Amino acid sequence: METLISGNEKILAVMYAMNGGFNLNGVKSDEVEKNFRTTIENPAAIQPSTFNYSFETPQKIFVYNTLYNSLVKLTPEEFSALNGKKVCSDELRQKFLESGLCVAAGTDERENYRRWRLESRKHRDHLSINVTTTLKCNARCPYCYEHGVKHVDFDETKIDALINFIKRHKKDLPVKLNWFGGEPFLNPKIIDTVTNRLGELGFEFECFAITNGSLITRQMIARKFPKWNLRGVQITLDGTAEQYERRKAYVDGQRKVFKKIINRIRWLNEAGIHVDIRLNIDRNNMKDILDLVYLLQARFDGSKHVVYYPAFVTGVKDKLTDAEKISFIKEIFEALANPDKMNINRRLYSLPRTLPCMRNDPQAFSVDAYGRVYNCEHLVGRKEKSLGTLKRLSKKINEARLEEPLREECETCVFLPKCMSGCSSNLRTGDAACMIERYMIQAYLEFIGE
Ligand code: SF4
Ligand code: SF4
């Protein structure tokens, strides 16, 4: 067995601590550690982990455990031993247990994980608020979920209510504000006002923005962003210049916007602002996305604040199959000189998710331009789907978010710790709910295995 990533001992210890009727609450970490060590050194019997995902080639098999994060390379004989089809040597058995590829027989890992995440959901470390600064936009992307929504700015008479809402919900926690829209930088005034007010109150906060990037100026980066404590932006690119400009269809007939955006990404990187470039992929722009990846690589390979991630456009008729998605992400990995430009290491090492996204987090909200509050950023502007308003939000309705049951396919899914039941907005558009991690991990294992 060759270990490429060792299992995360802390996660293993937590899962063992959940075994046998006690959990981490009130249990000192040295007791947890002792229980973990005793169990793995003297297991009466073992079983393979339910979270092992494997990719097989004729000579070797890669096994990644989505809960403990271990990644190993096995021979076919070792793989048979892992699955109880061949006798396992004492040495190998110990290695399997230490990496979490095997656990003590009788361990219900899914139940332990369920109890751990329900407990963890009660202890959030920040308040997160997405604010729609405006529903206006200077681009007209065909996939925008805000089609049919009235193009208005955030109602300034609701600013007091927003500040009071933050005061009520932040408790002692820091605040993360995510500005989105429309194009959020079409209405920077609201960002100025809210961040000034939070500063005056002495609240700890940081900001992020989902923007097309076209309105960012050097002056904004130098003067506004530090005041806003803006740490990062997400910018979507749909292809290289021609494809990008055709799809975005900027309203004022602006030309050469792609070139402009690439320059702005460079400025942001120089200023230490993190840039997540979302590569929006559908069946019609795949070749162009690969060209874009080469272009980005040439421009930003050494830029430590710039990373990319693939996103498959939802709500379109001609959807890519799961196999096509995996195969295309593999092509991107092959094109990249540094696969970690897609943050693959962060995804492989990440702690198990306690939540899929904001929808089950009673400390996370999306606020629309009218001051209504939602549990999903794709629902803003749809009054009938709101949880309430900034002034009135029932505690009971908000906390009911914690308890959403898993769908049947997720109950048994090996990717659950990396996805936690996916995106319900994708389900609404008839797409797979599965988060990108599902496809990226499979693509990466194929990439390193071939
Ligand atoms: S349900 Fe989907 S769109 Fe809505 S907040 Fe969650 S991940 Fe985002
Ligand atoms: S949404 Fe998909 S990847 Fe996520 S847990 Fe469910 S079946 Fe698995």
Tab-separated table of C-alpha atoms and ligand atoms in Angstrom:
chain	number	residue	atom	x	y	z
A	1	MET	CA	0.000	0.000	0.000
A	2	GLU	CA	1.401	3.363	-1.022
A	3	THR	CA	-0.003	6.313	0.932
A	4	LEU	CA	-0.473	9.463	-1.150
A	5	ILE	CA	-2.441	11.334	1.534
A	6	SER	CA	-2.644	10.008	5.085
A	7	GLY	CA	-6.021	9.935	6.759
A	8	ASN	CA	-7.010	12.817	8.999
A	9	GLU	CA	-6.548	11.360	12.511
A	10	LYS	CA	-8.736	14.019	14.091
A	11	ILE	CA	-11.735	13.052	11.962
A	12	LEU	CA	-11.091	9.374	12.687
A	13	ALA	CA	-10.918	10.105	16.412
A	14	VAL	CA	-14.197	12.050	16.269
A	15	MET	CA	-15.932	9.176	14.517
A	16	TYR	CA	-14.626	6.696	17.102
A	17	ALA	CA	-15.702	9.070	19.861
A	18	MET	CA	-19.217	8.955	18.454
A	19	ASN	CA	-19.108	5.169	18.694
A	20	GLY	CA	-20.538	3.430	21.730
A	21	GLY	CA	-22.926	6.132	22.859
A	22	PHE	CA	-20.646	9.034	23.739
A	23	ASN	CA	-19.787	12.047	21.685
A	24	LEU	CA	-17.325	14.897	21.773
A	25	ASN	CA	-19.449	17.084	24.008
A	26	GLY	CA	-18.027	16.768	27.472
A	27	VAL	CA	-15.400	14.259	26.393
A	28	LYS	CA	-11.817	15.442	26.756
A	29	SER	CA	-9.700	15.059	23.648
A	30	ASP	CA	-7.172	12.746	25.399
A	31	GLU	CA	-10.032	10.357	26.250
A	32	VAL	CA	-11.128	10.448	22.630
A	33	GLU	CA	-7.574	9.784	21.505
A	34	LYS	CA	-7.239	6.868	23.977
A	35	ASN	CA	-10.496	5.296	22.821
A	36	PHE	CA	-9.436	5.698	19.198
A	37	ARG	CA	-6.004	4.142	19.790
A	38	THR	CA	-7.406	1.260	21.863
A	39	THR	CA	-9.969	0.484	19.187
A	40	ILE	CA	-7.590	0.539	16.278
A	41	GLU	CA	-4.903	-1.420	18.103
A	42	ASN	CA	-7.220	-4.176	19.350
A	43	PRO	CA	-10.198	-4.400	17.017
A	44	ALA	CA	-12.144	-7.607	17.439
A	45	ALA	CA	-12.935	-7.462	13.739
A	46	ILE	CA	-12.793	-4.893	10.952
A	47	GLN	CA	-14.934	-3.782	8.022
A	48	PRO	CA	-14.201	-1.547	5.023
A	49	SER	CA	-15.283	2.055	5.417
A	50	THR	CA	-18.554	2.976	3.726
A	51	PHE	CA	-16.808	6.127	2.425
A	52	ASN	CA	-14.145	4.396	0.270
A	53	TYR	CA	-14.268	5.500	-3.354
A	54	SER	CA	-12.016	3.544	-5.733
A	55	PHE	CA	-10.702	3.921	-9.241
A	56	GLU	CA	-9.287	0.755	-10.763
A	57	THR	CA	-6.698	0.201	-13.472
A	58	PRO	CA	-5.407	-3.320	-14.303
A	59	GLN	CA	-2.196	-2.858	-12.244
A	60	LYS	CA	-3.250	-0.588	-9.398
A	61	ILE	CA	-6.266	0.703	-7.584
A	62	PHE	CA	-6.583	4.165	-6.091
A	63	VAL	CA	-8.784	4.386	-3.017
A	64	TYR	CA	-9.845	7.727	-1.585
A	65	ASN	CA	-11.829	7.915	1.622
A	66	THR	CA	-14.203	10.875	1.392
A	67	LEU	CA	-14.654	11.117	5.168
A	68	TYR	CA	-11.090	10.714	6.469
A	69	ASN	CA	-9.406	12.120	3.314
A	70	SER	CA	-6.896	9.282	2.940
A	71	LEU	CA	-5.735	8.523	-0.580
A	72	VAL	CA	-3.767	5.327	-1.255
A	73	LYS	CA	-2.550	3.215	-4.121
A	74	LEU	CA	-3.180	-0.537	-3.728
A	75	THR	CA	-2.272	-3.665	-5.650
A	76	PRO	CA	-5.237	-5.802	-6.748
A	77	GLU	CA	-4.342	-8.268	-3.922
A	78	GLU	CA	-4.348	-5.505	-1.290
A	79	PHE	CA	-7.657	-4.235	-2.670
A	80	SER	CA	-9.160	-7.734	-2.283
A	81	ALA	CA	-7.867	-7.845	1.308
A	82	LEU	CA	-9.458	-4.434	1.973
A	83	ASN	CA	-12.804	-5.771	0.874
A	84	GLY	CA	-12.499	-9.001	2.899
A	85	LYS	CA	-12.049	-11.199	-0.161
A	86	LYS	CA	-8.505	-12.235	0.780
A	87	VAL	CA	-6.703	-12.731	4.073
A	88	CYS	CA	-5.234	-9.480	5.348
A	89	SER	CA	-1.756	-9.430	6.975
A	90	ASP	CA	-1.498	-7.808	10.433
A	91	GLU	CA	0.655	-5.017	9.013
A	92	LEU	CA	-1.791	-4.183	6.231
A	93	ARG	CA	-4.741	-4.386	8.575
A	94	GLN	CA	-3.078	-1.827	10.832
A	95	LYS	CA	-2.457	0.484	7.876
A	96	PHE	CA	-6.081	0.163	6.746
A	97	LEU	CA	-7.286	1.056	10.230
A	98	GLU	CA	-4.937	4.001	10.647
A	99	SER	CA	-5.996	5.480	7.318
A	100	GLY	CA	-9.701	4.862	7.981
A	101	LEU	CA	-10.023	2.632	4.922
A	102	CYS	CA	-11.201	0.046	7.452
A	103	VAL	CA	-12.974	0.662	10.736
A	104	ALA	CA	-13.831	-1.529	13.718
A	105	ALA	CA	-16.599	-3.962	12.782
A	106	GLY	CA	-20.010	-2.742	13.815
A	107	THR	CA	-19.078	0.962	13.467
A	108	ASP	CA	-22.014	2.801	11.914
A	109	GLU	CA	-20.014	5.561	10.247
A	110	ARG	CA	-23.054	7.145	8.582
A	111	GLU	CA	-24.908	7.381	11.882
A	112	ASN	CA	-21.782	8.764	13.635
A	113	TYR	CA	-21.332	11.325	10.875
A	114	ARG	CA	-25.030	12.265	11.072
A	115	ARG	CA	-24.841	12.883	14.835
A	116	TRP	CA	-21.591	14.811	14.514
A	117	ARG	CA	-22.880	17.129	11.797
A	118	LEU	CA	-26.168	17.839	13.615
A	119	GLU	CA	-24.162	18.762	16.696
A	120	SER	CA	-21.707	20.870	14.676
A	121	ARG	CA	-24.496	22.800	12.942
A	122	LYS	CA	-25.399	24.342	16.285
A	123	HIS	CA	-21.948	25.895	16.623
A	124	ARG	CA	-21.378	28.299	13.739
A	125	ASP	CA	-18.316	30.513	13.733
A	126	HIS	CA	-19.695	33.495	11.800
A	127	LEU	CA	-22.833	35.164	10.535
A	128	SER	CA	-23.050	35.096	6.747
A	129	ILE	CA	-25.227	37.496	4.752
A	130	ASN	CA	-25.562	37.794	0.983
A	131	VAL	CA	-26.912	41.199	0.084
A	132	THR	CA	-28.445	42.079	-3.286
A	133	THR	CA	-27.067	45.569	-3.835
A	134	THR	CA	-29.061	45.847	-7.068
A	135	LEU	CA	-30.937	43.669	-9.523
A	136	LYS	CA	-29.625	45.768	-12.408
A	137	CYS	CA	-26.858	44.317	-14.523
A	138	ASN	CA	-24.705	45.555	-17.382
A	139	ALA	CA	-24.489	42.060	-18.899
A	140	ARG	CA	-27.248	39.746	-20.149
A	141	CYS	CA	-26.094	36.211	-19.482
A	142	PRO	CA	-28.524	33.674	-20.971
A	143	TYR	CA	-28.441	31.461	-17.843
A	144	CYS	CA	-29.096	34.235	-15.311
A	145	TYR	CA	-31.575	33.085	-12.670
A	146	GLU	CA	-32.882	36.617	-12.369
A	147	HIS	CA	-34.749	36.634	-15.678
A	148	GLY	CA	-38.203	38.118	-15.186
A	149	VAL	CA	-37.131	39.932	-12.007
A	150	LYS	CA	-37.654	43.718	-11.811
A	151	HIS	CA	-34.383	45.661	-12.130
A	152	VAL	CA	-34.257	47.797	-8.971
A	153	ASP	CA	-31.579	48.852	-6.459
A	154	PHE	CA	-31.575	47.796	-2.802
A	155	ASP	CA	-34.249	49.827	-1.028
A	156	GLU	CA	-32.267	52.383	1.036
A	157	THR	CA	-35.096	52.680	3.568
A	158	LYS	CA	-34.254	49.073	4.565
A	159	ILE	CA	-30.649	49.814	5.593
A	160	ASP	CA	-31.547	50.361	9.277
A	161	ALA	CA	-33.439	47.068	9.241
A	162	LEU	CA	-30.399	45.336	7.709
A	163	ILE	CA	-28.064	46.716	10.386
A	164	ASN	CA	-30.504	45.735	13.154
A	165	PHE	CA	-30.842	42.264	11.640
A	166	ILE	CA	-27.047	41.881	11.733
A	167	LYS	CA	-26.981	43.111	15.358
A	168	ARG	CA	-29.661	40.591	16.371
A	169	HIS	CA	-28.106	37.603	14.639
A	170	LYS	CA	-24.366	38.076	14.951
A	171	LYS	CA	-24.187	37.357	18.698
A	172	ASP	CA	-20.410	37.524	19.335
A	173	LEU	CA	-19.486	36.288	15.909
A	174	PRO	CA	-17.707	38.004	13.019
A	175	VAL	CA	-19.806	38.898	9.977
A	176	LYS	CA	-19.183	37.809	6.391
A	177	LEU	CA	-20.959	39.931	3.803
A	178	ASN	CA	-21.261	38.740	0.259
A	179	TRP	CA	-22.351	41.421	-2.221
A	180	PHE	CA	-24.197	40.133	-5.222
A	181	GLY	CA	-26.938	41.095	-7.662
A	182	GLY	CA	-27.391	41.851	-10.605
A	183	GLU	CA	-23.966	43.373	-10.864
A	184	PRO	CA	-23.210	44.441	-7.261
A	185	PHE	CA	-20.730	47.196	-8.221
A	186	LEU	CA	-23.489	49.077	-10.079
A	187	ASN	CA	-24.577	50.178	-6.607
A	188	PRO	CA	-21.423	50.706	-4.505
A	189	LYS	CA	-23.230	53.297	-2.370
A	190	ILE	CA	-25.024	50.628	-0.346
A	191	ILE	CA	-21.722	48.831	0.252
A	192	ASP	CA	-20.194	52.109	1.502
A	193	THR	CA	-23.117	52.805	3.807
A	194	VAL	CA	-23.411	49.331	5.333
A	195	THR	CA	-19.669	48.835	5.866
A	196	ASN	CA	-19.354	52.335	7.403
A	197	ARG	CA	-22.172	51.561	9.827
A	198	LEU	CA	-20.655	48.203	10.806
A	199	GLY	CA	-17.284	49.912	11.326
A	200	GLU	CA	-18.887	52.553	13.569
A	201	LEU	CA	-20.464	49.777	15.626
A	202	GLY	CA	-17.044	48.134	16.009
A	203	PHE	CA	-18.223	44.884	14.385
A	204	GLU	CA	-15.650	42.512	12.951
A	205	PHE	CA	-16.531	41.938	9.300
A	206	GLU	CA	-15.125	40.996	5.925
A	207	CYS	CA	-16.619	41.191	2.436
A	208	PHE	CA	-16.715	39.142	-0.748
A	209	ALA	CA	-18.438	39.862	-4.056
A	210	ILE	CA	-19.888	37.920	-6.953
A	211	THR	CA	-19.223	40.228	-9.882
A	212	ASN	CA	-18.625	40.161	-13.616
A	213	GLY	CA	-15.576	42.329	-12.846
A	214	SER	CA	-16.221	44.849	-15.625
A	215	LEU	CA	-16.738	47.839	-13.316
A	216	ILE	CA	-13.691	47.328	-11.109
A	217	THR	CA	-11.197	50.193	-11.357
A	218	ARG	CA	-7.738	50.699	-9.909
A	219	GLN	CA	-9.205	53.476	-7.774
A	220	MET	CA	-11.801	51.125	-6.300
A	221	ILE	CA	-9.135	48.559	-5.486
A	222	ALA	CA	-6.939	51.179	-3.818
A	223	ARG	CA	-9.595	53.246	-1.997
A	224	LYS	CA	-12.853	51.325	-1.618
A	225	PHE	CA	-11.808	47.704	-1.195
A	226	PRO	CA	-9.680	48.302	1.936
A	227	LYS	CA	-12.578	50.248	3.539
A	228	TRP	CA	-14.989	47.463	2.639
A	229	ASN	CA	-12.469	44.885	3.881
A	230	LEU	CA	-13.085	43.102	0.584
A	231	ARG	CA	-11.145	39.841	0.656
A	232	GLY	CA	-12.199	38.095	-2.514
A	233	VAL	CA	-14.325	38.085	-5.622
A	234	GLN	CA	-15.882	35.461	-7.825
A	235	ILE	CA	-15.753	36.274	-11.542
A	236	THR	CA	-17.406	34.073	-14.166
A	237	LEU	CA	-15.755	33.473	-17.541
A	238	ASP	CA	-17.597	31.545	-20.246
A	239	GLY	CA	-14.772	31.269	-22.742
A	240	THR	CA	-12.128	33.348	-24.490
A	241	ALA	CA	-12.815	36.851	-25.830
A	242	GLU	CA	-15.250	36.142	-28.670
A	243	GLN	CA	-17.303	33.471	-26.898
A	244	TYR	CA	-17.281	35.467	-23.648
A	245	GLU	CA	-18.468	38.705	-25.226
A	246	ARG	CA	-21.152	36.964	-27.277
A	247	ARG	CA	-22.562	35.239	-24.198
A	248	LYS	CA	-22.378	38.161	-21.836
A	249	ALA	CA	-23.934	40.559	-24.354
A	250	TYR	CA	-22.987	43.705	-22.417
A	251	VAL	CA	-25.845	46.211	-22.630
A	252	ASP	CA	-23.976	49.271	-23.761
A	253	GLY	CA	-22.263	47.467	-26.638
A	254	GLN	CA	-18.925	47.584	-24.804
A	255	ARG	CA	-16.098	46.002	-26.752
A	256	LYS	CA	-12.951	44.273	-25.589
A	257	VAL	CA	-14.484	43.565	-22.188
A	258	PHE	CA	-12.734	40.199	-21.938
A	259	LYS	CA	-9.316	41.842	-22.173
A	260	LYS	CA	-10.429	44.387	-19.596
A	261	ILE	CA	-11.523	41.657	-17.162
A	262	ILE	CA	-8.236	39.778	-17.533
A	263	ASN	CA	-6.416	43.016	-16.631
A	264	ARG	CA	-8.673	43.542	-13.632
A	265	ILE	CA	-7.926	40.010	-12.410
A	266	ARG	CA	-4.243	40.912	-12.607
A	267	TRP	CA	-4.780	44.100	-10.587
A	268	LEU	CA	-6.773	42.195	-7.978
A	269	ASN	CA	-4.045	39.593	-7.640
A	270	GLU	CA	-1.429	42.343	-7.232
A	271	ALA	CA	-3.546	43.879	-4.471
A	272	GLY	CA	-3.758	40.514	-2.655
A	273	ILE	CA	-7.497	40.076	-3.360
A	274	HIS	CA	-8.453	36.456	-3.878
A	275	VAL	CA	-10.059	35.760	-7.283
A	276	ASP	CA	-12.116	32.624	-7.893
A	277	ILE	CA	-12.666	32.308	-11.637
A	278	ARG	CA	-15.805	30.309	-12.264
A	279	LEU	CA	-15.545	28.476	-15.588
A	280	ASN	CA	-19.118	28.203	-16.795
A	281	ILE	CA	-19.350	25.099	-18.949
A	282	ASP	CA	-22.049	23.707	-21.219
A	283	ARG	CA	-22.003	21.459	-24.259
A	284	ASN	CA	-21.425	24.374	-26.650
A	285	ASN	CA	-18.358	26.018	-25.134
A	286	MET	CA	-16.211	23.070	-24.027
A	287	LYS	CA	-13.476	23.551	-26.612
A	288	ASP	CA	-13.352	27.249	-25.875
A	289	ILE	CA	-13.140	26.609	-22.120
A	290	LEU	CA	-10.010	24.531	-22.741
A	291	ASP	CA	-8.538	27.439	-24.734
A	292	LEU	CA	-9.468	29.683	-21.834
A	293	VAL	CA	-7.679	27.370	-19.382
A	294	TYR	CA	-4.485	27.620	-21.499
A	295	LEU	CA	-4.852	31.394	-21.616
A	296	LEU	CA	-5.401	31.656	-17.851
A	297	GLN	CA	-2.472	29.377	-17.245
A	298	ALA	CA	-0.204	31.611	-19.328
A	299	ARG	CA	-1.404	34.716	-17.472
A	300	PHE	CA	-1.961	33.509	-13.905
A	301	ASP	CA	0.007	30.339	-13.265
A	302	GLY	CA	2.278	32.145	-10.811
A	303	SER	CA	-0.473	34.369	-9.369
A	304	LYS	CA	-1.084	33.015	-5.922
A	305	HIS	CA	-4.446	34.731	-5.407
A	306	VAL	CA	-6.053	33.460	-8.625
A	307	VAL	CA	-7.695	30.018	-8.859
A	308	TYR	CA	-10.306	28.490	-11.173
A	309	TYR	CA	-13.153	26.075	-10.709
A	310	PRO	CA	-15.474	24.344	-13.166
A	311	ALA	CA	-19.238	24.875	-12.972
A	312	PHE	CA	-21.744	23.201	-15.273
A	313	VAL	CA	-24.506	25.511	-16.467
A	314	THR	CA	-27.873	24.345	-15.151
A	315	GLY	CA	-31.367	24.714	-16.551
A	316	VAL	CA	-30.314	23.977	-20.143
A	317	LYS	CA	-31.908	21.262	-22.294
A	318	ASP	CA	-28.786	19.603	-23.603
A	319	LYS	CA	-27.212	18.528	-20.317
A	320	LEU	CA	-23.884	16.798	-19.974
A	321	THR	CA	-23.991	13.298	-18.515
A	322	ASP	CA	-22.003	12.520	-15.354
A	323	ALA	CA	-19.440	10.623	-17.464
A	324	GLU	CA	-19.044	13.624	-19.793
A	325	LYS	CA	-18.560	15.992	-16.862
A	326	ILE	CA	-15.840	13.785	-15.344
A	327	SER	CA	-14.103	13.316	-18.666
A	328	PHE	CA	-14.103	17.067	-19.370
A	329	ILE	CA	-12.731	17.975	-15.932
A	330	LYS	CA	-10.004	15.387	-16.520
A	331	GLU	CA	-9.123	17.227	-19.747
A	332	ILE	CA	-8.826	20.436	-17.749
A	333	PHE	CA	-6.507	18.729	-15.238
A	334	GLU	CA	-4.407	17.488	-18.164
A	335	ALA	CA	-4.235	21.004	-19.595
A	336	LEU	CA	-3.109	22.549	-16.320
A	337	ALA	CA	0.586	22.606	-15.441
A	338	ASN	CA	-0.482	22.878	-11.804
A	339	PRO	CA	-3.700	20.932	-11.035
A	340	ASP	CA	-3.938	22.753	-7.730
A	341	LYS	CA	-5.024	25.848	-9.681
A	342	MET	CA	-8.428	24.145	-9.334
A	343	ASN	CA	-7.933	23.861	-5.582
A	344	ILE	CA	-7.967	20.081	-5.783
A	345	ASN	CA	-5.856	19.731	-2.644
A	346	ARG	CA	-8.243	21.865	-0.616
A	347	ARG	CA	-11.125	19.682	-1.811
A	348	LEU	CA	-9.299	16.447	-0.974
A	349	TYR	CA	-8.202	17.656	2.477
A	350	SER	CA	-11.375	19.484	3.481
A	351	LEU	CA	-13.155	18.537	6.681
A	352	PRO	CA	-16.416	16.635	6.204
A	353	ARG	CA	-19.222	19.019	5.416
A	354	THR	CA	-21.694	19.699	8.140
A	355	LEU	CA	-23.939	21.568	5.699
A	356	PRO	CA	-24.438	21.490	1.945
A	357	CYS	CA	-24.674	25.278	1.711
A	358	MET	CA	-26.494	28.155	3.339
A	359	ARG	CA	-29.899	26.542	3.002
A	360	ASN	CA	-29.489	24.465	6.181
A	361	ASP	CA	-27.535	27.077	8.115
A	362	PRO	CA	-29.637	29.229	10.464
A	363	GLN	CA	-26.706	31.694	10.597
A	364	ALA	CA	-26.699	32.337	6.820
A	365	PHE	CA	-29.113	34.494	4.843
A	366	SER	CA	-29.651	36.010	1.421
A	367	VAL	CA	-31.373	39.377	1.391
A	368	ASP	CA	-33.183	40.698	-1.666
A	369	ALA	CA	-33.484	44.310	-2.827
A	370	TYR	CA	-36.742	44.716	-0.866
A	371	GLY	CA	-35.370	43.512	2.488
A	372	ARG	CA	-36.851	40.026	2.302
A	373	VAL	CA	-34.781	37.160	3.650
A	374	TYR	CA	-34.145	33.760	1.993
A	375	ASN	CA	-32.173	30.609	2.682
A	376	CYS	CA	-30.857	30.321	-0.882
A	377	GLU	CA	-29.162	32.882	-3.093
A	378	HIS	CA	-31.113	31.650	-6.124
A	379	LEU	CA	-34.455	32.441	-4.523
A	380	VAL	CA	-33.966	36.164	-4.037
A	381	GLY	CA	-36.721	38.290	-5.492
A	382	ARG	CA	-39.235	35.433	-5.254
A	383	LYS	CA	-41.369	36.690	-2.407
A	384	GLU	CA	-43.368	33.487	-1.971
A	385	LYS	CA	-40.127	31.622	-1.163
A	386	SER	CA	-38.853	34.042	1.481
A	387	LEU	CA	-38.374	33.015	5.117
A	388	GLY	CA	-39.561	36.450	6.269
A	389	THR	CA	-38.232	40.006	6.257
A	390	LEU	CA	-35.300	41.775	7.872
A	391	LYS	CA	-37.763	43.089	10.467
A	392	ARG	CA	-39.713	39.898	10.984
A	393	LEU	CA	-38.182	36.462	10.789
A	394	SER	CA	-39.686	33.642	12.816
A	395	LYS	CA	-37.033	31.851	14.904
A	396	LYS	CA	-38.951	28.606	14.470
A	397	ILE	CA	-39.031	28.870	10.652
A	398	ASN	CA	-35.362	29.798	10.577
A	399	GLU	CA	-34.224	26.958	12.826
A	400	ALA	CA	-36.358	24.390	10.995
A	401	ARG	CA	-33.643	24.655	8.315
A	402	LEU	CA	-31.331	22.536	10.467
A	403	GLU	CA	-33.344	19.388	10.082
A	404	GLU	CA	-33.726	18.826	6.323
A	405	PRO	CA	-33.681	15.037	5.775
A	406	LEU	CA	-31.323	13.557	3.208
A	407	ARG	CA	-32.669	12.349	-0.108
A	408	GLU	CA	-32.532	8.577	-0.524
A	409	GLU	CA	-29.673	8.630	-3.069
A	410	CYS	CA	-27.578	10.781	-0.703
A	411	GLU	CA	-28.128	8.448	2.276
A	412	THR	CA	-25.947	5.826	0.616
A	413	CYS	CA	-23.709	8.064	-1.497
A	414	VAL	CA	-19.956	7.690	-1.040
A	415	PHE	CA	-19.467	11.438	-1.719
A	416	LEU	CA	-21.776	12.587	1.063
A	417	PRO	CA	-18.965	14.058	3.259
A	418	LYS	CA	-17.801	16.254	0.346
A	419	CYS	CA	-21.243	17.277	-0.879
A	420	MET	CA	-23.828	16.838	1.882
A	421	SER	CA	-26.782	16.416	-0.503
A	422	GLY	CA	-25.920	19.067	-3.042
A	423	CYS	CA	-27.817	22.026	-4.383
A	424	SER	CA	-31.601	22.060	-4.212
A	425	SER	CA	-31.717	24.894	-6.754
A	426	ASN	CA	-30.142	22.551	-9.323
A	427	LEU	CA	-32.837	19.997	-8.532
A	428	ARG	CA	-35.487	22.637	-9.178
A	429	THR	CA	-34.084	23.194	-12.674
A	430	GLY	CA	-34.105	19.443	-13.340
A	431	ASP	CA	-30.321	19.079	-13.003
A	432	ALA	CA	-28.254	16.781	-10.809
A	433	ALA	CA	-27.987	18.205	-7.297
A	434	CYS	CA	-24.455	16.875	-6.855
A	435	MET	CA	-21.781	19.417	-5.961
A	436	ILE	CA	-18.758	19.812	-8.230
A	437	GLU	CA	-16.578	17.893	-5.724
A	438	ARG	CA	-18.243	14.665	-6.840
A	439	TYR	CA	-17.001	15.138	-10.394
A	440	MET	CA	-13.668	16.707	-9.522
A	441	ILE	CA	-12.580	13.909	-7.203
A	442	GLN	CA	-13.473	11.232	-9.741
A	443	ALA	CA	-11.735	13.155	-12.543
A	444	TYR	CA	-8.631	13.698	-10.418
A	445	LEU	CA	-8.301	10.008	-9.526
A	446	GLU	CA	-8.610	9.113	-13.210
A	447	PHE	CA	-6.057	11.814	-14.040
A	448	ILE	CA	-3.419	10.525	-11.581
A	449	GLY	CA	-4.286	6.890	-12.316
A	450	GLU	CA	-3.755	6.962	-16.077
B	1	SF4	S1	-29.420	25.503	-2.710
B	1	SF4	FE1	-27.879	25.703	-4.341
B	1	SF4	S2	-28.098	27.829	-5.083
B	1	SF4	FE2	-29.170	27.687	-3.124
B	1	SF4	S3	-27.653	28.357	-1.617
B	1	SF4	FE3	-27.535	26.126	-1.758
B	1	SF4	S4	-25.918	25.692	-3.269
B	1	SF4	FE4	-26.542	27.849	-3.493
B	2	SF4	S1	-26.180	15.258	-4.163
B	2	SF4	FE1	-25.146	13.726	-5.383
B	2	SF4	S2	-22.973	13.678	-4.718
B	2	SF4	FE2	-24.201	14.822	-3.233
B	2	SF4	S3	-24.604	13.337	-1.638
B	2	SF4	FE3	-26.368	13.374	-3.026
B	2	SF4	S4	-26.001	11.791	-4.571
B	2	SF4	FE4	-24.062	12.201	-3.480
